[in-house]
Coordinates of C-alpha atoms in Angstrom, one line a residue:
Chain A
M26 CA 179.4 -11.8 -188.8
L27 CA 176.8 -13.1 -186.3
G28 CA 174.9 -10.5 -184.8
A29 CA 174.8 -7.9 -187.2
S30 CA 172.8 -9.1 -190.6
Q31 CA 169.1 -9.8 -191.2
A32 CA 170.1 -13.6 -191.4
D33 CA 171.8 -13.8 -188.3
R34 CA 168.4 -12.2 -186.5
R35 CA 166.7 -15.1 -187.8
L36 CA 168.2 -17.5 -186.3
L37 CA 166.2 -17.5 -183.3
P38 CA 163.0 -17.2 -183.6
E39 CA 160.6 -14.4 -184.3
G40 CA 158.7 -13.1 -181.6
R41 CA 159.8 -12.0 -178.2
L42 CA 162.1 -14.2 -176.8
A43 CA 161.6 -13.9 -172.9
G44 CA 158.1 -14.7 -172.2
P45 CA 156.9 -12.9 -169.5
M46 CA 160.1 -10.6 -168.7
P47 CA 158.8 -7.5 -170.1
W48 CA 156.0 -7.3 -168.5
V49 CA 158.1 -8.0 -165.5
I50 CA 160.4 -5.5 -166.3
A51 CA 157.5 -3.3 -166.8
I52 CA 156.1 -3.5 -163.5
M53 CA 159.6 -3.6 -162.0
M54 CA 159.9 -0.1 -164.2
F55 CA 156.9 1.9 -163.1
L56 CA 157.8 0.9 -158.9
T57 CA 161.6 2.0 -160.1
A58 CA 160.4 5.3 -161.8
L59 CA 158.4 5.8 -158.8
A60 CA 161.1 5.5 -156.2
A61 CA 163.6 7.5 -158.6
A62 CA 161.2 10.5 -158.6
A63 CA 160.4 10.5 -155.0
G64 CA 164.3 9.9 -154.4
L65 CA 164.5 13.0 -156.8
A66 CA 162.3 15.1 -155.9
M67 CA 163.2 14.5 -151.9
G68 CA 166.7 15.2 -152.4
D69 CA 165.8 18.3 -154.0
A70 CA 163.7 19.3 -151.3
A71 CA 165.7 18.7 -148.9
H72 CA 168.8 21.0 -150.8
R73 CA 166.7 23.6 -150.9
L74 CA 165.4 23.4 -147.2
G75 CA 168.6 23.2 -146.0
G76 CA 169.6 25.7 -148.7
D77 CA 167.1 28.9 -148.8
L78 CA 164.7 28.3 -146.1
G79 CA 167.9 27.6 -144.0
R80 CA 169.3 30.6 -144.0
Q81 CA 166.3 32.6 -142.9
V82 CA 166.3 33.8 -139.7
T83 CA 162.9 35.9 -137.6
V84 CA 163.7 38.4 -135.2
Q85 CA 161.1 39.2 -132.7
I86 CA 161.1 42.3 -130.6
V87 CA 159.2 41.2 -127.1
A88 CA 158.9 44.8 -125.6
G89 CA 155.8 45.7 -124.2
D90 CA 156.3 49.0 -124.3
P91 CA 155.3 50.2 -127.6
A92 CA 158.1 53.3 -127.5
L93 CA 160.6 50.9 -126.5
R94 CA 159.6 48.3 -129.1
D95 CA 159.7 50.6 -131.7
H96 CA 163.6 52.2 -130.6
E97 CA 164.4 48.7 -130.1
T98 CA 163.2 47.8 -133.6
D99 CA 165.1 50.6 -135.6
A100 CA 168.2 49.6 -133.9
V101 CA 168.2 46.1 -134.6
Q102 CA 167.8 47.6 -138.4
R103 CA 170.6 49.3 -137.9
V104 CA 172.7 46.1 -136.7
L105 CA 171.2 44.2 -139.8
G106 CA 172.2 46.8 -142.1
R107 CA 175.8 46.8 -141.1
E108 CA 176.4 43.3 -140.1
E109 CA 178.5 41.4 -143.1
G110 CA 176.3 38.4 -144.2
V111 CA 173.1 39.8 -144.5
A112 CA 171.9 39.6 -148.0
G113 CA 168.6 41.6 -146.7
F114 CA 165.6 41.7 -144.2
H115 CA 161.9 42.6 -144.4
K116 CA 160.3 44.3 -141.2
L117 CA 156.9 43.2 -141.3
G118 CA 153.8 46.0 -141.5
G119 CA 150.8 46.1 -139.6
D120 CA 148.5 44.2 -142.7
E121 CA 151.5 41.6 -142.8
M122 CA 151.5 41.0 -139.1
Q123 CA 147.2 40.8 -139.1
A124 CA 147.3 37.7 -142.3
L125 CA 149.7 35.7 -140.1
L126 CA 147.3 36.1 -137.2
R127 CA 144.2 35.4 -138.8
P128 CA 144.0 32.1 -139.4
W129 CA 145.1 31.8 -135.6
L130 CA 142.5 34.9 -133.9
G131 CA 140.2 35.1 -136.1
D132 CA 138.6 38.9 -137.5
A133 CA 138.0 39.4 -134.0
G134 CA 140.7 38.7 -132.5
L135 CA 142.7 41.5 -134.1
D136 CA 142.3 44.0 -131.9
R137 CA 144.6 47.3 -132.6
D138 CA 145.2 47.3 -128.7
L139 CA 147.1 43.8 -128.3
P140 CA 150.8 43.6 -128.0
L141 CA 152.3 42.1 -130.8
P142 CA 156.0 41.5 -131.5
A143 CA 157.7 43.5 -134.4
M144 CA 159.3 41.2 -136.5
I145 CA 161.6 41.1 -139.0
D146 CA 162.4 38.3 -141.7
V147 CA 166.3 38.0 -142.6
D148 CA 167.9 36.3 -145.1
L149 CA 171.3 35.6 -144.4
T150 CA 174.4 34.8 -146.6
A151 CA 175.9 31.3 -146.7
A152 CA 179.0 33.0 -144.5
G153 CA 175.9 34.9 -142.5
R154 CA 174.8 31.5 -142.1
A155 CA 178.0 30.7 -140.6
R156 CA 178.5 33.4 -138.3
L157 CA 174.7 33.4 -136.5
D158 CA 176.1 33.6 -133.7
R159 CA 177.8 36.6 -133.7
I160 CA 175.3 38.4 -135.5
A161 CA 172.5 37.2 -132.6
G162 CA 174.8 38.9 -129.7
A163 CA 175.3 42.1 -131.9
L164 CA 171.6 41.8 -132.1
T165 CA 170.8 41.5 -128.4
A166 CA 173.2 43.9 -127.6
A167 CA 171.2 46.7 -129.0
A168 CA 167.8 45.6 -128.4
P169 CA 167.8 43.4 -125.1
H170 CA 164.0 42.4 -126.0
A171 CA 164.9 41.0 -129.7
R172 CA 164.7 36.8 -129.9
I173 CA 166.3 35.2 -132.9
D174 CA 163.9 32.4 -134.2
D175 CA 166.4 30.3 -136.4
H176 CA 164.5 28.4 -138.9
A177 CA 167.3 26.3 -139.6
A178 CA 166.5 25.0 -136.3
W179 CA 163.3 23.8 -136.8
L180 CA 163.3 22.6 -140.1
A181 CA 166.7 20.4 -139.6
P182 CA 164.5 17.5 -137.8
L183 CA 162.2 17.4 -141.4
V184 CA 165.4 18.3 -143.9
G185 CA 166.4 15.2 -142.0
L186 CA 163.2 13.4 -142.6
I187 CA 163.4 13.9 -146.0
R188 CA 166.9 13.2 -146.7
S189 CA 166.3 9.9 -145.2
L190 CA 163.2 9.1 -147.1
G191 CA 165.1 10.5 -150.3
L192 CA 167.9 7.1 -149.1
L193 CA 164.9 4.5 -148.9
A194 CA 163.8 6.0 -152.1
G195 CA 167.5 5.2 -153.7
G196 CA 167.9 1.9 -151.8
I197 CA 164.6 0.7 -153.6
V198 CA 166.1 2.0 -156.9
T199 CA 169.0 0.0 -156.1
L200 CA 167.0 -3.2 -155.0
M201 CA 164.9 -2.8 -158.1
V202 CA 168.0 -2.6 -160.3
G203 CA 169.2 -5.8 -159.0
A204 CA 165.6 -7.5 -159.1
T205 CA 165.4 -6.5 -163.1
A206 CA 169.0 -8.2 -163.3
A207 CA 167.3 -11.1 -161.8
A208 CA 164.8 -11.2 -164.4
V209 CA 167.2 -11.4 -167.3
V210 CA 169.1 -13.6 -166.1
L211 CA 166.2 -16.1 -165.9
A212 CA 165.1 -14.9 -168.9
A213 CA 168.6 -15.6 -170.7
R214 CA 168.7 -19.1 -169.1
S215 CA 165.6 -20.0 -169.9
A216 CA 165.7 -18.6 -173.7
L217 CA 169.0 -20.9 -173.5
N218 CA 167.1 -23.9 -172.8
T219 CA 164.5 -22.9 -175.2
H220 CA 166.8 -22.5 -178.0
R221 CA 169.8 -25.5 -176.4
Q222 CA 170.0 -27.1 -179.9
T223 CA 170.5 -24.2 -182.2
I224 CA 173.1 -23.3 -179.8
D225 CA 174.8 -26.3 -180.1
V226 CA 174.5 -26.9 -183.8
M227 CA 175.9 -23.3 -184.2
H228 CA 178.8 -24.4 -181.5
M229 CA 179.5 -27.5 -184.1
M230 CA 179.9 -25.5 -186.4
G231 CA 182.5 -23.7 -185.5
S232 CA 180.3 -20.9 -183.6
T233 CA 181.8 -18.3 -180.7
D234 CA 180.3 -18.1 -178.1
V235 CA 180.4 -14.3 -178.5
Q236 CA 178.5 -14.5 -181.1
V237 CA 176.3 -16.9 -179.9
A238 CA 175.7 -14.3 -176.8
R239 CA 175.5 -11.3 -179.2
L240 CA 171.9 -13.4 -181.1
F241 CA 170.4 -13.7 -176.8
Q242 CA 172.0 -10.3 -175.5
R243 CA 170.2 -7.6 -178.2
R244 CA 166.6 -9.9 -178.5
L245 CA 166.7 -9.7 -174.6
A246 CA 167.8 -6.2 -174.1
L247 CA 165.5 -5.4 -176.6
D248 CA 162.5 -7.1 -174.8
A249 CA 164.1 -5.1 -171.7
L250 CA 163.2 -1.9 -173.6
F251 CA 160.0 -2.3 -174.0
G252 CA 159.4 -3.3 -171.0
A253 CA 161.2 -0.7 -169.5
I254 CA 159.6 1.8 -171.5
V255 CA 155.9 1.0 -170.7
G256 CA 156.3 0.7 -167.2
L257 CA 158.2 4.4 -167.5
I258 CA 155.0 5.4 -169.0
G259 CA 152.4 4.3 -166.4
A260 CA 154.8 6.0 -164.1
I261 CA 154.5 9.3 -165.5
I262 CA 150.9 9.4 -165.7
V263 CA 150.8 8.8 -161.7
I264 CA 154.0 11.0 -161.2
L265 CA 152.4 13.9 -162.5
G266 CA 148.9 13.0 -161.0
I267 CA 151.0 13.4 -158.0
G268 CA 152.2 16.9 -158.7
R269 CA 148.7 18.1 -159.7
R270 CA 147.6 16.9 -156.3
L271 CA 150.6 18.7 -154.8
G272 CA 150.3 21.7 -156.1
E273 CA 146.4 21.9 -155.1
I274 CA 147.8 21.9 -151.6
G275 CA 149.2 25.0 -151.7
S276 CA 151.3 24.3 -148.5
G277 CA 154.8 26.0 -148.9
L278 CA 157.0 23.2 -147.7
V279 CA 154.7 20.8 -149.7
G280 CA 155.2 22.8 -152.2
S281 CA 159.0 22.6 -152.4
I282 CA 158.6 19.1 -153.1
A283 CA 159.0 18.8 -157.0
L284 CA 160.7 17.3 -160.0
P285 CA 163.2 19.6 -161.5
W286 CA 164.1 19.1 -164.9
T287 CA 167.2 17.0 -164.3
A288 CA 165.5 14.9 -162.5
W289 CA 163.0 14.4 -165.5
V290 CA 166.1 13.9 -167.6
A291 CA 167.4 11.1 -165.2
L292 CA 163.8 9.3 -165.5
L293 CA 163.4 9.7 -169.2
A294 CA 166.8 8.1 -169.0
L295 CA 165.9 4.8 -167.4
P296 CA 164.5 2.5 -169.9
L297 CA 168.0 3.2 -172.1
L298 CA 169.7 2.1 -168.7
A299 CA 167.4 -1.0 -168.2
G300 CA 168.1 -2.1 -171.7
L301 CA 172.1 -1.6 -171.3
L302 CA 171.7 -3.3 -168.0
A303 CA 169.8 -6.5 -169.9
L304 CA 172.4 -6.2 -172.7
A305 CA 175.3 -6.8 -170.4
V306 CA 173.5 -8.7 -168.1
A307 CA 172.0 -11.2 -171.0
R308 CA 175.6 -11.4 -172.0
L309 CA 177.7 -12.7 -169.3
T310 CA 174.7 -15.2 -168.4
V311 CA 175.7 -16.8 -171.8
Q312 CA 179.0 -16.5 -172.0
R313 CA 178.8 -18.0 -168.5
A314 CA 176.3 -20.7 -169.4
L315 CA 178.3 -21.7 -172.8
A316 CA 181.6 -21.5 -170.9
R317 CA 180.0 -24.7 -169.2
T318 CA 179.4 -27.0 -171.8
L319 CA 182.5 -27.7 -174.6
Chain B
M3 CA 200.7 -38.9 -196.2
A4 CA 200.2 -37.4 -192.9
G5 CA 197.6 -38.5 -190.0
I6 CA 195.0 -35.8 -189.6
V7 CA 193.6 -37.6 -186.8
Q8 CA 195.4 -39.3 -183.9
F9 CA 193.7 -41.0 -181.5
E10 CA 195.9 -43.2 -178.5
N11 CA 194.9 -45.3 -175.8
V12 CA 191.6 -43.1 -176.1
G13 CA 188.9 -44.3 -173.6
L14 CA 185.3 -42.8 -173.1
R15 CA 183.7 -43.2 -169.9
Y16 CA 179.7 -41.5 -168.8
G17 CA 179.6 -40.7 -165.5
T18 CA 180.7 -44.0 -163.1
G19 CA 179.7 -47.0 -165.7
A20 CA 181.9 -48.9 -167.3
E21 CA 184.2 -47.4 -170.8
T22 CA 181.8 -47.3 -173.6
L23 CA 185.1 -46.7 -175.7
S24 CA 188.7 -48.5 -174.5
D25 CA 191.6 -47.9 -175.6
L26 CA 191.2 -46.4 -179.0
S27 CA 194.3 -46.0 -180.9
F28 CA 194.7 -44.9 -185.0
S29 CA 196.0 -42.6 -187.2
L30 CA 193.1 -41.7 -190.1
A31 CA 195.1 -40.3 -193.1
Q32 CA 194.7 -37.1 -194.8
G33 CA 192.4 -37.4 -197.7
S34 CA 191.1 -40.9 -197.5
F35 CA 187.7 -42.3 -197.2
Y36 CA 186.8 -44.4 -193.9
F37 CA 183.4 -46.1 -192.8
L38 CA 183.0 -47.1 -189.5
T39 CA 180.7 -50.1 -189.1
G40 CA 179.8 -51.7 -186.1
P41 CA 176.3 -53.0 -184.6
S42 CA 174.3 -50.6 -182.6
G43 CA 175.7 -49.6 -179.4
A44 CA 179.3 -50.2 -180.3
G45 CA 180.3 -46.7 -179.5
K46 CA 180.0 -45.1 -183.2
T47 CA 178.3 -42.1 -182.3
S48 CA 180.5 -41.5 -179.3
L49 CA 183.9 -41.9 -181.6
L50 CA 182.7 -39.6 -183.8
K51 CA 181.5 -37.2 -181.4
M52 CA 185.1 -37.0 -180.2
L53 CA 186.1 -36.6 -183.8
Y54 CA 183.8 -33.1 -184.0
L55 CA 184.9 -31.9 -180.7
S56 CA 182.0 -32.4 -178.8
Q57 CA 183.0 -34.8 -176.5
R58 CA 186.1 -35.0 -174.4
P59 CA 187.7 -38.7 -174.0
S60 CA 188.2 -39.9 -170.3
R61 CA 191.4 -40.7 -170.9
G62 CA 194.3 -40.6 -173.7
S63 CA 195.2 -38.0 -176.2
I64 CA 193.7 -36.9 -179.4
R65 CA 195.7 -35.0 -182.3
L66 CA 193.8 -32.8 -184.9
F67 CA 195.6 -31.4 -187.6
G68 CA 198.8 -32.2 -185.6
E69 CA 197.7 -30.2 -182.3
D70 CA 196.6 -32.1 -178.9
V71 CA 192.9 -31.0 -178.6
V72 CA 192.4 -32.8 -175.7
Q73 CA 194.0 -30.2 -173.7
L74 CA 193.0 -27.6 -176.3
R75 CA 191.7 -23.6 -174.8
R76 CA 188.0 -23.6 -175.0
A77 CA 188.5 -20.4 -176.6
R78 CA 190.2 -22.4 -179.7
L79 CA 187.8 -24.8 -180.4
P80 CA 185.3 -22.9 -183.0
G81 CA 188.8 -22.8 -185.2
F82 CA 189.1 -26.4 -185.3
R83 CA 185.2 -27.0 -186.0
R84 CA 185.3 -24.6 -188.4
R85 CA 187.5 -27.2 -190.4
I86 CA 185.3 -30.0 -189.5
G87 CA 182.0 -30.8 -191.1
V88 CA 179.4 -33.1 -189.3
V89 CA 176.3 -34.8 -190.9
F90 CA 174.5 -35.7 -187.7
Q91 CA 172.4 -38.7 -187.4
D92 CA 169.2 -37.0 -186.4
F93 CA 170.4 -33.9 -189.0
R94 CA 169.8 -31.3 -186.6
L95 CA 168.4 -28.9 -189.1
I96 CA 167.4 -25.3 -187.4
P97 CA 163.5 -26.0 -187.5
H98 CA 162.3 -22.0 -188.4
L99 CA 165.5 -21.6 -191.0
S100 CA 165.0 -22.5 -194.6
A101 CA 166.7 -24.9 -196.3
F102 CA 168.8 -22.0 -197.9
D103 CA 169.4 -20.5 -194.2
N104 CA 170.3 -24.1 -193.0
I105 CA 172.7 -24.5 -195.5
A106 CA 174.1 -21.0 -195.3
L107 CA 175.0 -21.0 -191.9
P108 CA 178.5 -22.6 -191.7
L109 CA 179.1 -19.7 -194.1
R110 CA 177.6 -16.8 -192.0
I111 CA 179.4 -18.2 -189.0
A112 CA 182.3 -18.1 -190.6
G113 CA 181.7 -14.7 -191.6
V114 CA 181.3 -14.9 -195.7
D115 CA 179.8 -11.5 -196.7
E116 CA 175.8 -12.8 -197.8
R117 CA 176.7 -11.6 -201.3
D118 CA 179.1 -14.3 -201.3
L119 CA 177.3 -16.9 -199.5
V120 CA 174.3 -17.0 -202.2
T121 CA 176.1 -18.9 -205.3
P122 CA 177.5 -21.6 -203.2
V123 CA 174.4 -22.0 -201.5
R124 CA 172.2 -22.1 -204.5
E125 CA 174.8 -24.7 -206.2
M126 CA 174.7 -26.6 -203.3
L127 CA 171.4 -26.9 -203.3
A128 CA 171.4 -27.9 -206.8
W129 CA 173.8 -30.8 -206.1
V130 CA 172.0 -32.5 -203.5
G131 CA 168.5 -31.9 -205.7
L132 CA 166.5 -29.4 -203.7
A133 CA 167.1 -26.4 -206.3
D134 CA 163.4 -26.1 -205.5
R135 CA 162.5 -26.5 -202.2
A136 CA 165.4 -23.5 -201.1
S137 CA 163.2 -21.5 -198.8
A138 CA 161.1 -24.6 -197.6
R139 CA 161.2 -25.0 -193.3
P140 CA 162.9 -28.5 -192.3
P141 CA 158.8 -29.3 -190.8
T142 CA 158.2 -29.6 -194.3
L143 CA 160.7 -31.8 -195.7
S144 CA 160.5 -35.2 -196.0
G145 CA 163.1 -37.4 -193.8
G146 CA 165.4 -37.5 -197.0
E147 CA 165.5 -34.4 -198.1
Q148 CA 166.2 -33.2 -194.7
Q149 CA 169.2 -35.4 -194.8
R150 CA 170.3 -33.7 -198.1
V151 CA 170.4 -30.6 -196.4
A152 CA 171.9 -32.0 -193.7
I153 CA 174.6 -32.8 -195.8
A154 CA 174.3 -29.9 -197.9
R155 CA 174.5 -28.1 -194.5
A156 CA 178.4 -30.1 -193.5
V157 CA 179.6 -30.0 -197.0
I158 CA 179.1 -25.9 -198.0
G159 CA 182.4 -25.2 -195.9
R160 CA 184.5 -27.7 -197.8
P161 CA 185.8 -28.7 -194.3
E162 CA 189.1 -30.5 -194.5
I163 CA 187.3 -33.6 -192.6
L164 CA 183.4 -34.2 -193.4
V165 CA 182.1 -37.0 -190.3
A166 CA 178.6 -37.9 -191.4
D167 CA 176.5 -40.2 -188.5
E168 CA 174.3 -42.8 -190.8
P169 CA 174.1 -40.1 -193.7
T170 CA 171.9 -42.7 -196.0
G171 CA 169.6 -43.9 -193.2
N172 CA 166.3 -41.8 -194.3
V173 CA 167.6 -42.1 -198.6
D174 CA 165.8 -44.5 -200.9
P175 CA 169.1 -46.5 -202.6
E176 CA 169.1 -44.1 -205.4
M177 CA 170.0 -41.1 -202.8
A178 CA 172.0 -43.0 -201.2
A179 CA 174.5 -43.2 -204.4
R180 CA 174.0 -40.1 -204.9
L181 CA 175.4 -39.2 -201.7
L182 CA 178.3 -41.6 -201.6
H183 CA 179.4 -40.2 -204.9
L184 CA 179.0 -36.7 -203.6
F185 CA 181.6 -37.7 -200.5
D186 CA 183.6 -39.9 -202.6
A187 CA 183.8 -36.2 -204.8
L188 CA 184.7 -34.7 -201.7
N189 CA 187.2 -37.1 -200.8
T190 CA 189.0 -37.0 -204.3
L191 CA 189.4 -32.8 -203.7
G192 CA 191.4 -33.6 -200.3
T193 CA 188.7 -34.0 -197.3
T194 CA 189.3 -36.8 -195.4
I195 CA 185.6 -38.6 -195.1
V196 CA 184.5 -40.7 -192.1
V197 CA 181.0 -42.1 -192.3
A198 CA 179.5 -44.2 -189.8
T199 CA 177.2 -46.8 -190.9
H200 CA 175.4 -50.1 -190.2
D201 CA 174.5 -50.4 -193.6
I202 CA 177.2 -53.0 -195.1
H203 CA 176.3 -52.8 -198.5
L204 CA 177.1 -49.2 -198.7
L205 CA 181.0 -50.6 -197.8
S206 CA 181.5 -51.8 -201.2
R207 CA 180.1 -48.7 -203.0
V208 CA 183.2 -46.7 -202.4
A209 CA 186.0 -48.8 -203.6
S210 CA 188.9 -46.4 -202.2
A211 CA 187.0 -47.1 -198.9
N212 CA 188.7 -48.4 -195.6
V213 CA 186.7 -50.1 -192.8
M214 CA 187.3 -49.0 -189.4
R215 CA 184.7 -51.5 -187.1
L216 CA 183.4 -51.1 -183.8
D217 CA 182.3 -53.7 -181.1
R218 CA 181.6 -53.3 -177.6
G219 CA 183.8 -50.5 -177.3
Q220 CA 186.7 -51.5 -179.1
L221 CA 188.0 -50.8 -182.4
H222 CA 188.9 -53.4 -184.9
D223 CA 191.1 -52.8 -188.2
P224 CA 190.0 -55.6 -190.5
T225 CA 191.7 -53.8 -193.9
G226 CA 195.0 -52.4 -191.9
A227 CA 194.5 -48.9 -193.0
L228 CA 194.4 -47.2 -189.3
R229 CA 197.8 -48.3 -188.8
H230 CA 199.7 -45.2 -190.1
P231 CA 201.3 -46.0 -192.4
P232 CA 198.9 -48.2 -193.2
G233 CA 199.4 -51.7 -192.5
G234 CA 198.1 -55.2 -193.1
G235 CA 194.6 -56.6 -192.6
E236 CA 194.8 -57.5 -189.0
A237 CA 192.7 -56.0 -185.8
Y238 CA 194.6 -53.0 -184.8
A239 CA 192.9 -52.7 -181.0

């Protein structure tokens, strides 16, 4: 039957069918892969910021009297030890405090007599995050000079921004999919016009629309697949380059923007999806065009 | 014999102009041979187009193989077209396919296995005298050779109706005689043949042939063969 054998494939001339379409799709796949990678990385970062980092709080005991500060620090640690929803806590030692302050004050500013608050990093469970108010109430009851610094409060705008950028990337990917489909439609129509005589002859000999569509859909899908692979290779080179630059920055927040392996799988599947999209769009376009003829 | 083709009050109009064909009513008997004659512009090709389902009439009814094909759903047309062989006036060979592949096309469309089509295609090539040009592509063939490939392609599927539009227009008299002999042989096997030609010398080459004459869109029936059952020799329409 038409659509399977080498002889049937010869019904259309050798060579690519769709003119510049593969290169148009290569460019669109390049941009799509970049947008998809950005969206996937942003989504992952937003998930992690809203998850692990969003469940961290820092308790500061800002008492000026060192004895009172030590007393309240002990009280805070006792409360944290018995409260539900506290996954763990860690009191920052003197060296850690100096490491935190050194970028701001320099070595000269690290006076041993400088009154510094005691700081305790606390990791909460998801349930603990939900009952943070109660934990905070217990802490301030036991240590009136305790201040609760909720990381989620200052991360929220950043997470919101990252999520918005992720959605924007998703929107761009959607537009690119539409543009790819439009390119295939134009290529299919052009191919139909170019091979009108062959199609007419086939029709007059009893070819069905499906038989004719098979010839075009296969060729257009292969052309699209070729363009998509070229575009994806270009995009992967750029993504790896950007990832390397982000790693060199060394910032915790920036470093949280990374592509998980699932995102790589999704990116590598894009050419196949582009090929399948081209196949479906070409089939529909050809069949619709043929339906307007006798 | 049953009427394999029946036209009833068929008219054909392109766009908003006057009718190209008017009030065509005739019936073609199964297994008969017809010549369709008339001057250029008389509407021969338009009539043939309706016959091989490339054109719907503007009015009237056309029945092929006992079914009304004017109202036929598109999806059913391929089945009817596979029963009709067509030799186009301009051959319409696919230029990038070899003579072999052009002739094999109807069989492939019909789903014949590759192993089963080699022998009939080679026999057909030999029959039209092109056994040694099987791999030649149409642009490298002469006009006469292209016409023979077109004829071979039209008859390879043993159609029930063969429609040929000026099939001898580009061949020498000897080849024209051979082609007509070929059509006559097909006719004796039961194929209904309709050959459009303005070469009046052809008409006497097939003894059993009936003649349909088109003039300014009107069909005339000098032999009376278009009545069904065939009658006298008066103009029919």
